[in-house]
Amino acid sequence: MTAPTAEQLHQACEALSIQDPILARAFAETGLPRWRTTEPTYAALARIVVYQLISTKAADAIWARFQAMLPDVTAPAVLAADREIMRSCGLSRPKLEHLLAIAQAVQSGAVNFNALAGSPHEDARQTLLDVRGIGPWTADTFLMTALGHMDAFPHGDVGLIEAYRRLSGAEDRLPSKQFSKHAEHWRPHRAVAAHLLYDWYNAHR
């Protein structure tokens, strides 16, 4: 589990506040963001995949059943488990295939979490994207929360887009592609910007 230090966060927030008055407002109102962290493990990556494109309630139920069926969620355990039993947890066939492909990549060493932690962000991101079942949102969310990459950015995250809309006072959300283009101005601290927006959004629900 890796996260930036308080000093790193403060410096990044100061820089972001200069770059974008909307983020300056978020920083002024919520202070240093709370960095969301998880362990850099196969289980953490698999959980992100399970939660993709379905409601949190449904994902919670599926993940709970999956963990009950397989308490030790590791790459070797998933590769050895019965596929139909895993499917009975509520996993769609494509998601199960993705979990198996990711497990194979971890097992073979194609995905090495220690190496990803020490790699430049774009290199680490590409390594993950090369694995079947890992898309941009999954890759960046994992790099941000499990490996502490400060420029990872979960493109298309509706919560971030809505937080920015509310902070700016705009009537409509920016389209996903336009929001991602705007976020380019926040490099190399896009993950810090995301956490500022997360915290502000949660504080003003």
Coordinates of C-alpha atoms in Angstrom, one line a residue:
M1 CA 0.0 0.0 0.0
T2 CA 1.5 3.3 -1.1
A3 CA 0.3 6.9 -0.7
P4 CA 2.0 10.3 -1.0
T5 CA 3.3 12.0 2.1
A6 CA 1.4 14.9 3.6
E7 CA 4.2 17.2 2.3
Q8 CA 3.9 15.8 -1.2
L9 CA 0.1 16.3 -1.1
H10 CA 0.4 19.8 0.1
Q11 CA 2.9 20.8 -2.6
A12 CA 0.6 19.2 -5.2
C13 CA -2.5 20.9 -3.9
E14 CA -0.7 24.3 -3.9
A15 CA 0.4 23.7 -7.5
L16 CA -3.1 22.6 -8.6
S17 CA -4.7 25.6 -6.9
I18 CA -2.5 27.9 -9.0
Q19 CA -3.4 26.0 -12.2
D20 CA -7.2 25.7 -11.6
P21 CA -9.4 28.0 -9.5
I22 CA -12.0 25.3 -9.2
L23 CA -9.5 23.0 -7.5
A24 CA -8.3 25.9 -5.4
R25 CA -11.9 26.2 -4.1
A26 CA -12.0 22.4 -3.3
F27 CA -8.7 22.6 -1.5
A28 CA -9.8 25.7 0.5
E29 CA -13.0 24.0 1.6
T30 CA -11.7 20.5 2.3
G31 CA -8.0 20.8 3.0
L32 CA -5.6 18.0 2.2
P33 CA -7.4 15.1 0.6
R34 CA -7.6 11.7 2.2
W35 CA -5.8 9.3 -0.1
R36 CA -7.7 6.2 -0.9
T37 CA -5.5 3.2 -0.5
T38 CA -5.6 -0.5 -1.1
E39 CA -3.0 -3.3 -1.1
P40 CA -1.1 -3.9 -4.4
T41 CA -2.4 -7.4 -4.8
Y42 CA -4.3 -9.5 -7.4
A43 CA -7.4 -9.4 -5.1
A44 CA -7.4 -5.6 -5.2
L45 CA -7.2 -5.6 -9.0
A46 CA -9.8 -8.3 -9.3
R47 CA -12.2 -6.3 -7.0
I48 CA -11.9 -3.2 -9.3
V49 CA -12.9 -5.4 -12.3
V50 CA -15.8 -6.9 -10.4
Y51 CA -17.1 -3.4 -9.6
Q52 CA -17.0 -2.1 -13.2
L53 CA -20.2 -1.1 -14.9
I54 CA -22.6 -2.4 -12.3
S55 CA -24.2 -0.9 -9.2
T56 CA -22.2 -0.8 -6.0
K57 CA -25.0 -2.9 -4.3
A58 CA -24.8 -5.6 -6.9
A59 CA -21.0 -5.6 -6.9
D60 CA -20.9 -5.8 -3.1
A61 CA -23.1 -8.9 -3.2
I62 CA -21.0 -10.6 -5.9
W63 CA -17.7 -9.8 -4.2
A64 CA -19.0 -11.1 -0.9
R65 CA -20.0 -14.4 -2.5
F66 CA -16.7 -14.6 -4.3
Q67 CA -14.7 -14.1 -1.2
A68 CA -16.9 -16.6 0.7
M69 CA -16.3 -19.2 -2.0
L70 CA -12.6 -18.3 -2.3
P71 CA -11.3 -16.7 1.0
D72 CA -7.7 -16.5 -0.4
V73 CA -8.3 -14.4 -3.6
T74 CA -4.9 -14.9 -5.3
A75 CA -3.9 -15.6 -8.8
P76 CA -3.0 -19.3 -8.3
A77 CA -6.3 -19.8 -6.3
V78 CA -8.4 -18.3 -9.0
L79 CA -6.7 -20.3 -11.8
A80 CA -7.2 -23.5 -9.8
A81 CA -10.8 -22.8 -8.9
D82 CA -13.8 -24.3 -10.7
R83 CA -15.1 -21.9 -13.3
E84 CA -18.8 -22.8 -12.9
I85 CA -18.6 -22.3 -9.1
M86 CA -17.0 -18.9 -9.7
R87 CA -19.7 -18.0 -12.2
S88 CA -22.4 -19.0 -9.6
C89 CA -21.2 -16.0 -7.5
G90 CA -22.9 -13.7 -10.0
L91 CA -19.9 -13.0 -12.3
S92 CA -20.7 -12.6 -16.0
R93 CA -18.8 -14.8 -18.3
P94 CA -16.7 -11.9 -19.7
K95 CA -15.8 -10.8 -16.2
L96 CA -14.7 -14.2 -15.2
E97 CA -12.6 -14.5 -18.3
H98 CA -11.0 -11.2 -17.5
L99 CA -10.3 -12.3 -13.9
L100 CA -8.6 -15.4 -15.3
A101 CA -6.6 -13.5 -17.8
I102 CA -5.4 -11.1 -15.1
A103 CA -4.5 -14.0 -12.9
Q104 CA -2.5 -15.6 -15.6
A105 CA -0.6 -12.3 -16.2
V106 CA 0.2 -12.1 -12.5
Q107 CA 1.1 -15.8 -12.2
S108 CA 3.5 -15.5 -15.2
G109 CA 5.1 -12.3 -14.0
A110 CA 3.9 -10.2 -16.9
V111 CA 2.3 -8.1 -14.2
N112 CA 4.6 -7.5 -11.3
F113 CA 3.3 -5.2 -8.6
N114 CA 6.7 -4.3 -7.3
A115 CA 7.9 -3.4 -10.7
L116 CA 4.8 -1.4 -11.4
A117 CA 5.3 0.7 -8.3
G118 CA 8.8 1.7 -9.4
S119 CA 7.9 2.3 -13.1
P120 CA 7.0 5.7 -14.6
H121 CA 3.2 6.1 -14.7
E122 CA 2.8 5.7 -18.5
D123 CA 4.9 2.6 -18.6
A124 CA 3.1 1.0 -15.6
R125 CA -0.3 2.0 -17.2
Q126 CA 0.6 0.4 -20.5
T127 CA 1.7 -2.8 -18.8
L128 CA -1.7 -3.1 -17.2
L129 CA -3.6 -2.1 -20.4
D130 CA -1.8 -4.9 -22.3
V131 CA -3.6 -7.5 -20.2
R132 CA -7.1 -8.6 -21.4
G133 CA -9.8 -7.3 -19.1
I134 CA -7.9 -4.2 -17.8
G135 CA -9.2 -1.0 -19.3
P136 CA -8.1 2.6 -18.7
W137 CA -10.3 3.2 -15.7
T138 CA -9.3 0.0 -14.0
A139 CA -5.6 0.6 -14.7
D140 CA -5.6 4.1 -13.4
T141 CA -7.7 3.4 -10.4
F142 CA -5.3 0.6 -9.4
L143 CA -2.2 2.7 -10.0
M144 CA -3.7 5.5 -8.0
T145 CA -5.0 3.5 -5.0
A146 CA -2.7 0.6 -4.8
L147 CA 0.6 2.0 -6.0
G148 CA 0.3 5.7 -5.2
H149 CA 1.0 7.0 -8.7
M150 CA 0.3 10.7 -8.4
D151 CA -0.6 11.3 -12.0
A152 CA -3.0 8.4 -12.5
F153 CA -6.4 9.6 -13.4
P154 CA -9.6 7.5 -13.6
H155 CA -11.0 8.8 -16.9
G156 CA -14.7 8.8 -17.3
D157 CA -15.4 8.7 -13.5
V158 CA -18.9 10.3 -13.3
G159 CA -18.3 11.3 -9.6
L160 CA -15.3 13.4 -10.6
I161 CA -17.2 15.0 -13.5
E162 CA -20.2 15.8 -11.3
A163 CA -18.0 17.2 -8.5
Y164 CA -16.3 19.5 -11.0
R165 CA -19.6 20.6 -12.4
R166 CA -21.0 21.5 -8.9
L167 CA -17.8 23.3 -7.9
S168 CA -17.8 25.4 -11.1
G169 CA -21.5 26.2 -10.9
A170 CA -22.1 24.9 -14.4
E171 CA -25.5 23.6 -15.4
D172 CA -24.2 20.7 -17.4
R173 CA -21.5 18.2 -16.9
L174 CA -18.5 18.3 -19.3
P175 CA -18.5 15.3 -21.7
S176 CA -16.1 12.6 -20.6
K177 CA -13.6 13.3 -23.3
Q178 CA -13.6 17.0 -22.7
F179 CA -13.2 16.5 -19.0
S180 CA -10.2 14.2 -19.6
K181 CA -8.7 16.8 -21.9
H182 CA -9.2 19.5 -19.3
A183 CA -7.5 17.2 -16.7
E184 CA -4.3 17.3 -18.8
H185 CA -3.7 20.8 -17.3
W186 CA -3.4 19.1 -13.9
R187 CA -0.4 17.0 -14.8
P188 CA 1.7 15.7 -13.0
H189 CA -0.8 15.7 -10.1
R190 CA -4.0 14.4 -11.7
A191 CA -4.5 11.7 -8.9
V192 CA -4.3 14.5 -6.3
A193 CA -6.9 16.5 -8.3
A194 CA -9.1 13.4 -8.3
H195 CA -8.8 13.0 -4.5
L196 CA -9.6 16.7 -4.0
L197 CA -12.8 16.3 -6.1
Y198 CA -13.7 13.0 -4.3
D199 CA -13.4 14.6 -0.9
W200 CA -15.3 17.7 -1.9
Y201 CA -18.1 15.7 -3.5
N202 CA -18.4 13.4 -0.4
A203 CA -18.5 16.4 1.9
H204 CA -21.3 18.1 -0.1
R205 CA -23.6 15.2 -0.8

